[in-house]
Coordinates of C-alpha atoms and ligand atoms in Angstrom, one line a residue:
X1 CA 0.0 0.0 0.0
X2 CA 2.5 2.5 -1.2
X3 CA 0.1 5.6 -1.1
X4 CA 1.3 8.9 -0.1
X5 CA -0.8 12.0 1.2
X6 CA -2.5 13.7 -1.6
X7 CA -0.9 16.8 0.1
X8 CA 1.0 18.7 3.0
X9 CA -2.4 20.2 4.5
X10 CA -4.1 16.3 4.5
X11 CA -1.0 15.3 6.2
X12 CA -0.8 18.1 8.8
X13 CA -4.7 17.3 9.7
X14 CA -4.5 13.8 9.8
X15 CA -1.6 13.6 12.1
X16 CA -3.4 16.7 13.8
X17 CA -6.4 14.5 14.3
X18 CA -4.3 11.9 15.5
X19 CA -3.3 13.8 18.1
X20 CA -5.7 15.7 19.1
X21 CA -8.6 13.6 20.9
X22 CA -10.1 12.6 24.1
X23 CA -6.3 13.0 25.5
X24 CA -6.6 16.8 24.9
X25 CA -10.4 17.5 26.1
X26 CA -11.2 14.4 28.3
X27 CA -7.8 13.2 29.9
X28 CA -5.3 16.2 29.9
X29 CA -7.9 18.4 32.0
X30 CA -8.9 15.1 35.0
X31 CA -5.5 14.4 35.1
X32 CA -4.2 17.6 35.3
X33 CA -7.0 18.2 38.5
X34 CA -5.9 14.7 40.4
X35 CA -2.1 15.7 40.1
X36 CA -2.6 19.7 41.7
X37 CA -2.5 21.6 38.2
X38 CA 0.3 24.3 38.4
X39 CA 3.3 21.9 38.7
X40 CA 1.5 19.2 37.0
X41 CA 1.1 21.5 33.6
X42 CA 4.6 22.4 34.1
X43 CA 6.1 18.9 33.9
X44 CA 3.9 18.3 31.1
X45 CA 4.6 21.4 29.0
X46 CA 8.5 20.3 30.0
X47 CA 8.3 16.5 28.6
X48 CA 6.5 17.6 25.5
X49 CA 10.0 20.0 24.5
X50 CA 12.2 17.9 25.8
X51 CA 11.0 14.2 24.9
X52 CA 8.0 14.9 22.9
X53 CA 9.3 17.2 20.1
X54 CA 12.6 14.6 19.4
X55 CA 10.7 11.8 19.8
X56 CA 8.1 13.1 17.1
X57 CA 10.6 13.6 14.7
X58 CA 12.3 10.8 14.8
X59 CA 9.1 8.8 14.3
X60 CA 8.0 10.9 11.2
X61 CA 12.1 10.2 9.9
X62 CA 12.1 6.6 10.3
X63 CA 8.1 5.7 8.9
X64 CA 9.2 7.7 5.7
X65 CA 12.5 6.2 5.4
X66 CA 11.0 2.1 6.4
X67 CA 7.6 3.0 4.7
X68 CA 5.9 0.6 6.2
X69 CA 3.7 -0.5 9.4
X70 CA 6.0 -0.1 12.4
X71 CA 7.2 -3.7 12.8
X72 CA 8.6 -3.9 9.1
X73 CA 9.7 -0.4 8.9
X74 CA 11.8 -1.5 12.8
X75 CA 13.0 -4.5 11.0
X76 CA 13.8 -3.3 8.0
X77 CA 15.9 -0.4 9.5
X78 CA 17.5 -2.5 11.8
X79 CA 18.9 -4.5 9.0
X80 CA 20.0 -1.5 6.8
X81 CA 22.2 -0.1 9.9
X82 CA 23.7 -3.7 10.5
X83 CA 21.5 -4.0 13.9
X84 CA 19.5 -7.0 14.8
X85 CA 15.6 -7.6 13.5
X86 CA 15.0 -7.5 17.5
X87 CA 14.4 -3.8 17.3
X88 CA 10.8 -4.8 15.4
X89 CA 9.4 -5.2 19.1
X90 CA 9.3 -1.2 19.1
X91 CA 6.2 -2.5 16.7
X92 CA 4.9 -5.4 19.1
X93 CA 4.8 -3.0 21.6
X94 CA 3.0 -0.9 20.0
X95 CA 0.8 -2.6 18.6
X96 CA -0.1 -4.3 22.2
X97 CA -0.5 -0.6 23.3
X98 CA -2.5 0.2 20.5
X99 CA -5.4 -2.0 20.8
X100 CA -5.0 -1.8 24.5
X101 CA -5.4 2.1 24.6
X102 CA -8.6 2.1 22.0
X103 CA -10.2 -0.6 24.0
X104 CA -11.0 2.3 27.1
X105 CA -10.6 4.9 24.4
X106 CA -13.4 3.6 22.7
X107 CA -15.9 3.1 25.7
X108 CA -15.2 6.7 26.4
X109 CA -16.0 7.9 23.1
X110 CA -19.0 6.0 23.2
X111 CA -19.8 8.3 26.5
X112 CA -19.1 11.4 23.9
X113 CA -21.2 10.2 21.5
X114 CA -24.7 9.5 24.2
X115 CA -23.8 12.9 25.4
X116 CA -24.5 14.2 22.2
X117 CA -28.0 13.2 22.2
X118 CA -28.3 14.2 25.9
X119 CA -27.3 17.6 24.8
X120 CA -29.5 17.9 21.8
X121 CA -32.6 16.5 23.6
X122 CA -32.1 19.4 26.4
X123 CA -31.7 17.8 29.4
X124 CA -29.2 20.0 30.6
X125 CA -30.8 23.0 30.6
X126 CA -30.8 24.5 33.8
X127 CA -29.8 21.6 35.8
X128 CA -28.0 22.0 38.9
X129 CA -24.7 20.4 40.1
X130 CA -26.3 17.6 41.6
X131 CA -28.6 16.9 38.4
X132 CA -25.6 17.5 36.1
X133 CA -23.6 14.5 38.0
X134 CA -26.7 12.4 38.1
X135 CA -27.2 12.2 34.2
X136 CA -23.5 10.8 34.2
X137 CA -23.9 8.7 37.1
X138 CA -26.9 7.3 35.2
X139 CA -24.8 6.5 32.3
X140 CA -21.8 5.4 33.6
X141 CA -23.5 3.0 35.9
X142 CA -25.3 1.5 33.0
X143 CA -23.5 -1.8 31.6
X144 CA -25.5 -2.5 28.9
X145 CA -25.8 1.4 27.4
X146 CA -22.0 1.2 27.9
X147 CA -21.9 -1.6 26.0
X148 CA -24.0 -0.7 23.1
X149 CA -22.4 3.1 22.3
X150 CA -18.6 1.2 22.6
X151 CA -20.4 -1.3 20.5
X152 CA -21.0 1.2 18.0
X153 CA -18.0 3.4 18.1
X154 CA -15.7 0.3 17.2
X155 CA -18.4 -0.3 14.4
X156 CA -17.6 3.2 13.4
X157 CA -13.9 2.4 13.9
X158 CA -13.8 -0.2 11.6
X159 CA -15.8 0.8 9.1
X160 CA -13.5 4.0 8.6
X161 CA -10.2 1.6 8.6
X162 CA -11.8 -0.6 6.1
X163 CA -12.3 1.8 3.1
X164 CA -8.6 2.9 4.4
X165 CA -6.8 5.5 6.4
X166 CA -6.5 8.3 3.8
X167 CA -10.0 8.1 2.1
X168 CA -11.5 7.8 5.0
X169 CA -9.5 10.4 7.3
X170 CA -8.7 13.0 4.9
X171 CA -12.6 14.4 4.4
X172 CA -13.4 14.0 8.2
X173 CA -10.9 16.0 9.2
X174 CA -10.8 19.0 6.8
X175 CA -13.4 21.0 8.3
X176 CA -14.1 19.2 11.9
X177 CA -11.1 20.0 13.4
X178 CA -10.8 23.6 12.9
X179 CA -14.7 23.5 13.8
X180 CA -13.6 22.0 16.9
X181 CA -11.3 24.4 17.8
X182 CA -13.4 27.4 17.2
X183 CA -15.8 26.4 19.3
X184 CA -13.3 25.3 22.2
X185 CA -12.6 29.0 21.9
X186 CA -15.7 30.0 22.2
X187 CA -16.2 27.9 25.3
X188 CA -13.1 30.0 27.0
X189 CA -14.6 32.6 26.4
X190 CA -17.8 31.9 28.2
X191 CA -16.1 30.4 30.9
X192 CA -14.4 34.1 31.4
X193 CA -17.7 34.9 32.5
X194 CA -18.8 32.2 34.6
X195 CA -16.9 33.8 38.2
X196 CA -14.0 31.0 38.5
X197 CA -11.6 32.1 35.7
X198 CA -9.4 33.7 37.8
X199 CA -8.9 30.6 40.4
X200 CA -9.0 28.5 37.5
X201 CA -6.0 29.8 35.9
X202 CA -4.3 30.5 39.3
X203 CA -4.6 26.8 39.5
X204 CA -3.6 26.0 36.4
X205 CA -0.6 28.1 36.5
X206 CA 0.8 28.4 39.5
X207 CA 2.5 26.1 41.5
X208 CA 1.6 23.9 44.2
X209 CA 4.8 21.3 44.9
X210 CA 3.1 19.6 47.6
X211 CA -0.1 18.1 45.9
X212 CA 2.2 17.5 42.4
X213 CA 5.2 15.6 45.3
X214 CA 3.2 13.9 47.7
X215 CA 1.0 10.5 47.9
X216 CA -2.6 10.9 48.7
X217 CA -5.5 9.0 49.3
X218 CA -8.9 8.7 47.8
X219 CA -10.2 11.8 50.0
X220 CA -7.2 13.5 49.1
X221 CA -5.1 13.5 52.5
X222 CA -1.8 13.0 52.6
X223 CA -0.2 9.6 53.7
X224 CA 2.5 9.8 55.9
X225 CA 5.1 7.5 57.1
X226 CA 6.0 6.0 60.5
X227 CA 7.8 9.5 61.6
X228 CA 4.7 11.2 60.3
X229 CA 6.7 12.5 57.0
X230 CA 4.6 13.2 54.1
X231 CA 5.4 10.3 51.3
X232 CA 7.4 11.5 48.1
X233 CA 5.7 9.8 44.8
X234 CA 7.1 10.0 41.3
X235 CA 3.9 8.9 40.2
X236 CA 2.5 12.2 39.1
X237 CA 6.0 12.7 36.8
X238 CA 5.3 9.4 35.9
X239 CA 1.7 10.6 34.3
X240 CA 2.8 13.6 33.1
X241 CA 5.4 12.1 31.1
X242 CA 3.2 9.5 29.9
X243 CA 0.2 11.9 29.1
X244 CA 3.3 13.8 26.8
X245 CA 3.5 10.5 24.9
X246 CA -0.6 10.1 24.5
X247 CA -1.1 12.9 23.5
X248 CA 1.0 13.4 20.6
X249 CA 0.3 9.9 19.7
X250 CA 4.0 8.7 20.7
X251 CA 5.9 5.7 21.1
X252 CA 3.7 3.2 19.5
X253 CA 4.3 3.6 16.2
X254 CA 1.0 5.9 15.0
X255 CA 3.2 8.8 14.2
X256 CA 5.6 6.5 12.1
X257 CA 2.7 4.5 10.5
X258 CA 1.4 8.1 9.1
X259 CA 5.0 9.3 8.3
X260 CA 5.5 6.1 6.2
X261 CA 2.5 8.0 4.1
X262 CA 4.6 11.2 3.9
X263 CA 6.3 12.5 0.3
X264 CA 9.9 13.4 0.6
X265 CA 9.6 16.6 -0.3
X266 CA 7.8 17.6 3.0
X267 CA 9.5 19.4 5.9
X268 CA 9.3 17.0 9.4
X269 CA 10.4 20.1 11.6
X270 CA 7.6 22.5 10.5
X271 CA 5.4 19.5 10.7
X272 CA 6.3 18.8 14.3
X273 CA 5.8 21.8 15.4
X274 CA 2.8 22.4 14.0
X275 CA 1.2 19.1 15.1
X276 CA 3.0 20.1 18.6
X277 CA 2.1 23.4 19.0
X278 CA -1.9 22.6 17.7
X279 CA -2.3 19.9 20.1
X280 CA -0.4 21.4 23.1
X281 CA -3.4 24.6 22.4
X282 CA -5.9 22.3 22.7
X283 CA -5.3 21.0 25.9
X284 CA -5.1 24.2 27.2
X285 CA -8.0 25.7 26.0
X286 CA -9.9 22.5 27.1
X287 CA -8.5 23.2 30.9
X288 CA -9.5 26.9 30.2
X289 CA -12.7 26.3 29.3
X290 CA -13.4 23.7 32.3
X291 CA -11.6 24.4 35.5
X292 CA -13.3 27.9 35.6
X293 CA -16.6 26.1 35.9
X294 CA -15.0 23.7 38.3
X295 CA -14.2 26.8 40.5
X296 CA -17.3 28.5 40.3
X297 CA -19.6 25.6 40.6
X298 CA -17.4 24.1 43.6
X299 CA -17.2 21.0 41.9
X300 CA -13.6 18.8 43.1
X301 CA -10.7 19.3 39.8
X302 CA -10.0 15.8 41.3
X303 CA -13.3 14.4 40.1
X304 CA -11.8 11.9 38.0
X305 CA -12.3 10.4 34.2
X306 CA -15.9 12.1 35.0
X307 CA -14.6 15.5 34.9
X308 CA -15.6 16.7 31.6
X309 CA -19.0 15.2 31.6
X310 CA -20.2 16.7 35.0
X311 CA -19.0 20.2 34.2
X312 CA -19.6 21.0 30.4
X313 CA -23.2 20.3 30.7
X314 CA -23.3 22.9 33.5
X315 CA -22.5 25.9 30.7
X316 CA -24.4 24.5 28.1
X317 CA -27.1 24.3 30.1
X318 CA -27.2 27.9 31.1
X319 CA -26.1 29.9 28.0
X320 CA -28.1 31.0 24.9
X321 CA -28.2 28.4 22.3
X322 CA -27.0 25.7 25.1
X323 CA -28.7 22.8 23.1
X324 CA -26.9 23.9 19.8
X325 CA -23.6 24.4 20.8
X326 CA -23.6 21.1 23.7
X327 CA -24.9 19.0 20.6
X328 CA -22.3 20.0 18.4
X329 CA -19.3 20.0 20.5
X330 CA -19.8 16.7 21.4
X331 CA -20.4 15.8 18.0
X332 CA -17.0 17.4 17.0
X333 CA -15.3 15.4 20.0
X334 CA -16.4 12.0 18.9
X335 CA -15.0 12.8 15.4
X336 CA -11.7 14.0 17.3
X337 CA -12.0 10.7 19.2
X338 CA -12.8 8.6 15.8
X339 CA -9.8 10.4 14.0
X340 CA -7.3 9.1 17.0
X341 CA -9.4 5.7 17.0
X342 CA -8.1 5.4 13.3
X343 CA -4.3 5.7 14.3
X344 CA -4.7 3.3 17.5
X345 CA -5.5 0.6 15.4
X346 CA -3.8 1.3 12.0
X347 CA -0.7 -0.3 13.1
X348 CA -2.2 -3.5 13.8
X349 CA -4.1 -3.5 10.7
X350 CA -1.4 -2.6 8.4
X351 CA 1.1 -5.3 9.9
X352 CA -1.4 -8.2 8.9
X353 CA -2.1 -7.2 5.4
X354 CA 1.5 -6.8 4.9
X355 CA 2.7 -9.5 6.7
X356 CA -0.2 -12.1 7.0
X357 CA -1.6 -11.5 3.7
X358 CA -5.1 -10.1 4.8
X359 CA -7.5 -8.0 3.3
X360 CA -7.9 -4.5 4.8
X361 CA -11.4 -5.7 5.8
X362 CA -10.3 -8.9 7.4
X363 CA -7.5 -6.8 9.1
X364 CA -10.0 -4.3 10.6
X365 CA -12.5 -6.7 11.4
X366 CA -10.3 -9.2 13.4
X367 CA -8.5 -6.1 15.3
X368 CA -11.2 -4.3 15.7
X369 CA -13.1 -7.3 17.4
X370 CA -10.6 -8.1 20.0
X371 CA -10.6 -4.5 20.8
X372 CA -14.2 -4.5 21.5
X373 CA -13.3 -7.3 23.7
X374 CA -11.1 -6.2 25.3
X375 CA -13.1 -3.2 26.2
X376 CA -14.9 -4.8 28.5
X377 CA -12.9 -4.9 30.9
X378 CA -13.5 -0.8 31.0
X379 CA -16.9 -1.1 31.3
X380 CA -16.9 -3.0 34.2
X381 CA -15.0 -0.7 35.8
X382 CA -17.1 1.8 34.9
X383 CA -19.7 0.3 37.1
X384 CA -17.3 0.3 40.0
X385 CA -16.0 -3.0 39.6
X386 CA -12.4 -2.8 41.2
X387 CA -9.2 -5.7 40.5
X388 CA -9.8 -6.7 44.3
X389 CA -13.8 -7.5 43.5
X390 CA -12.9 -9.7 40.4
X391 CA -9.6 -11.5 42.2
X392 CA -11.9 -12.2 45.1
X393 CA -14.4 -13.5 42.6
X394 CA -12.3 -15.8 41.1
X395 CA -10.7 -17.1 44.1
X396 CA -14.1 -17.9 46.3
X397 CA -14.7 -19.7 43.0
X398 CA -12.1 -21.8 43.2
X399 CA -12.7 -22.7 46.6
X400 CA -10.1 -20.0 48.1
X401 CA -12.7 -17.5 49.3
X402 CA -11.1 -15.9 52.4
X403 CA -8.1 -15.0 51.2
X404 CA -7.5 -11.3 52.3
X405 CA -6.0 -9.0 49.3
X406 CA -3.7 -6.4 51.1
X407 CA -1.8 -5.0 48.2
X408 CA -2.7 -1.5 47.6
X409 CA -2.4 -2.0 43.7
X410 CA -6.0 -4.4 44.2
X411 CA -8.0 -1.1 44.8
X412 CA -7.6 -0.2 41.5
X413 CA -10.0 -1.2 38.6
X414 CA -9.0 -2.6 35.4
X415 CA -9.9 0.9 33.7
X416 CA -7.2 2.7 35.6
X417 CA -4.8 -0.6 35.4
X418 CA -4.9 -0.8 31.4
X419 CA -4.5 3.0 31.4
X420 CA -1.4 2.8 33.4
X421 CA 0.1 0.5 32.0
X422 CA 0.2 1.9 28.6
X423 CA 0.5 5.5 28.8
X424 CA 2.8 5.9 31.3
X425 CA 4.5 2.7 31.1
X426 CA 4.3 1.0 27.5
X427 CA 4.6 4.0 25.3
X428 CA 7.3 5.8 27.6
X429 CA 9.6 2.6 27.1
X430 CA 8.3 2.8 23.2
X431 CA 9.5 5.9 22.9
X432 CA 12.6 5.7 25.0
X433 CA 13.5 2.7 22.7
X434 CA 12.7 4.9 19.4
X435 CA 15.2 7.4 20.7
X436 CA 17.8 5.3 21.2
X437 CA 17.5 3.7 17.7
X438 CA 17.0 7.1 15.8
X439 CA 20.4 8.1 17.9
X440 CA 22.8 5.3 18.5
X441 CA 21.6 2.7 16.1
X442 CA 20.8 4.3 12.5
X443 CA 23.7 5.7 10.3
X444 CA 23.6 9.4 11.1
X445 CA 23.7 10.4 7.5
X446 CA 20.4 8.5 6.9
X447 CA 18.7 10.5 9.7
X448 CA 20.6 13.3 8.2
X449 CA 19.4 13.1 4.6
X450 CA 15.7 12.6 6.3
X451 CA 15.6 15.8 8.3
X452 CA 17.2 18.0 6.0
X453 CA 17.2 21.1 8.2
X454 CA 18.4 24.1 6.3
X455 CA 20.6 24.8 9.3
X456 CA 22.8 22.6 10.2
X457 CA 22.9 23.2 14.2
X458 CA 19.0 22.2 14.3
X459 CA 20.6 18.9 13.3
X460 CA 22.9 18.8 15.9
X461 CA 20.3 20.0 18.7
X462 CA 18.1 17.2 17.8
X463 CA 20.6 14.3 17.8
X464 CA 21.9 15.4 21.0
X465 CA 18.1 15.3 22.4
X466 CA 17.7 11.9 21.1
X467 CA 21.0 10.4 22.8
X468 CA 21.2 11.7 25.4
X469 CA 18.4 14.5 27.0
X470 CA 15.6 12.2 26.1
X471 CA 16.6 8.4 27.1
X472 CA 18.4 10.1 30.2
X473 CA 14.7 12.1 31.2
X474 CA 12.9 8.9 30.6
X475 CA 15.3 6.4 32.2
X476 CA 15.2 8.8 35.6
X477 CA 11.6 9.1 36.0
X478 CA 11.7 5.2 35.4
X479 CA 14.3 4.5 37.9
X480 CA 12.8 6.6 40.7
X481 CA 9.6 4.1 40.3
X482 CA 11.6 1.2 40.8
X483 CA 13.4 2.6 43.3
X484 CA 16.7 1.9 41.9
X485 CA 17.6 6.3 42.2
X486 CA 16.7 8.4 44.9
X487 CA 16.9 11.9 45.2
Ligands
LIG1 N1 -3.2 11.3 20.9 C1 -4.6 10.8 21.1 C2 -5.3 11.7 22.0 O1 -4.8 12.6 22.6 C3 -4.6 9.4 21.6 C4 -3.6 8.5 20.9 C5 -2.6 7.9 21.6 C6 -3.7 8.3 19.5 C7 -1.6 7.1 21.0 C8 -2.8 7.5 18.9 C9 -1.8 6.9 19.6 O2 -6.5 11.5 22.2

């Protein structure tokens, strides 16, 4: 499948819409509120420069010099730089984390879309706090509504992969995306006037070391150890970093998988930073436009994956044309969610035609099947179900039923397990991995001839970035988990 984009625009928006998605305007703003904002933002803004940008170029480089899906491209680079075909697992992860990340990602999207009805039928019109979180709590408690919207997204999902990844991306995105950000925008813009704007961005922007440095619990007090020390995590850096890699689609091969679509006569630096700079926007005007309304509402920023569902209703409820504008922002979100649904799963799809001799359909209707399985596992935690509920399940059915389950990790649900273990773990590694290749392993005069910066110390900057600042950012945070470094 040797296509190319019909053009630089269609490549900009496709990668754009790849990027931007429920990471900018569902995750990036509940994260941001569990992890204290300020510091939180900073981190993030500071792993996007300094891991995000390198690591983007590098995975636009390589797909257009391997031109093909990431596990051949990884092979096939390997062997032209005298390295060993082992480097393909770059692809194996990613493909693992693809189909692992769409599997929530699509439940939630199915959320999106059933909101969009919600909105266009009215119900949120005038509704308090309390109503607001009850028409979520309605949903989310609702396995089999679940069920059928993430039924139909991955339907959706398919059916877009199937007539393939340029015919079917290039006309969605065209004119939803800048739609979407117009009306993001506008959203700011109202919040300014709903009383919490100014807390709001002195939360977002401003520091607070202790919530962004120390473990909590649930209710959001501090644990302390035996000498009544608050506890050090790295866990927040760990999510920050991670979020860097989801949102800009990193380290699993989506970014290479649309560069191996990419003419040569295109330049990867402007496109980074366009694709950077667009998505990085996004996410801020999504916190713009929803922590005021946290603020002024006295709704918790540590709400959780609920966040933007209990407070966006709250402003389209009260301002004029509220039933117009709710409808079609969500509408624009679930096509920003569809157009990141496509890269999750390209990968996967392209790797079996290419190397299991499937048709595109068969391709997209085997991954996308396992997917939907897979997704499950989110719904149930959706409904509350945590790891300790299901453990404890299966051990009183096999006759073990007392066993006590101290380990904190079994308070967790399968939702938040998944989710961690892919964005801050699997695609961190991914991209640490990419790094190293695009650095140590490949000749530099190939990643040279690739890049072709006009000046020469851009060239420099980034290969330096790739060996060492990024690896060495990654590793730390890494190590600290582990608990192999301490400082
Ligand atoms: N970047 C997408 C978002 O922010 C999610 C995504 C992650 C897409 C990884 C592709 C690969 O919503």
């Amino acid at each position: 499948m040797q296509h190319v984009w019909s053009s630089r625009y269609t490549f900009i928006l496709a990668a754009v819409g790849s990027a931007v998605g429920l990471g900018n305007i569902w995750k990036f703003p509940y994260i941001t509120g569990e992890y204290g904002g300020g510091v939180f933002i900073f981190a993030y803004i500071i792993c996007i420069c300094l891991i995000g940008i390198p690591i983007m170029l590098a995975e636009l480089a390589l797909g257009r010099r391997g031109r093909q899906s990431p596990v051949n491209t990884m092979q096939q680079l390997a062997q032209e730089a005298g390295a060993h075909p082992a480097w393909g697992i770059i692809g194996w992860s990613g493909m693992v984390a693809g189909c692992l990340i769409l599997s929530y990602y699509s439940v939630v999207a199915g959320e999106v879309m059933a909101y969009s009805f919600r909105a266009g039928s009215g119900v949120f019109n005038q509704q308090s706090v309390d109503g607001v979180k009850g028409i979520f709590s309605a949903l989310a408690s609702d396995p089999e509504k679940l069920l059928a919207w993430h039924t139909l997204f991955m339907a959706l999902t398919i059916l877009s992969v199937a007539k393939g990844v340029k015919g079917g991306l290039e006309k969605t995105v065209v004119f939803l995306m800048p739609a979407l950000f117009i009306i993001l925008i506008f959203l700011v813009i109202n919040a300014m006037g709903s009383g919490g704007f100014e807390k709001a961005l002195h939360f977002m922007f401003t520091p607070d070391t202790d919530k962004f440095f120390y473990a909590r619990n649930e209710l959001g007090q501090y644990l302390m150890d035996a000498d009544a020390n608050k506890i050090f995590t790295w866990k927040p850096m760990m999510v920050a970093m991670g979020h860097a890699f989801f949102t800009l689609s990193l380290g699993m091969g989506a970014i290479m998988m649309y560069g191996s679509y990419l003419n040569r006569y295109v330049s990867i630096g402007k496109m980074t930073l366009v694709i950077v700079s667009l998505d990085t926007l996004v996410a801020l005007l999504a916190g713009l436009a929803i922590f005021p309304l946290v603020f002024a509402n006295g709704l918790n920023p540590a709400a959780g994956p609920g966040l933007i569902f209990e407070t966006l209703p709250l402003a389209f409820g009260n301002m004029q044309g509220g039933v117009f504008i709710g409808t079609l922002f969500f509408v624009l979100l679930f096509f920003a969610a569809l157009s990141s649904a496509i890269s999750l799963i390209e990968p996967t799809v392209a790797w079996l035609i290419e190397s299991r001799n499937f048709r595109r359909i068969e391709a997209t209707v085997w991954t996308g099947t396992i997917v939907w399985f897979i997704g499950l596992a989110t719904i149930f935690s959706m409904t509350g179900t945590t790891l300790r509920d299901i453990l404890q399940n299966i051990f009183s059915f096999i006759g073990l039923g007392d066993i006590e389950l101290k380990h904190s990790f079994v308070k967790y649900n399968l939702f938040q397990i998944i989710d961690f273990f892919t964005a801050s773990i699997l695609l961190p590694v991914g991209g640490l991995l990419i790094a190293v290749f695009a650095g140590w392993i490949m000749q530099q005069d190939s990643t040279e001839n690739e890049f072709s910066f006009r000046k020469p110390y851009l060239y420099t900057l980034w290969r330096v970035m790739v060996r060492y600042v990024s690896p060495i950012l990654v590793a730390i945070v890494f190590l600290n988990i582990v608990g192999l470094v301490r400082f």
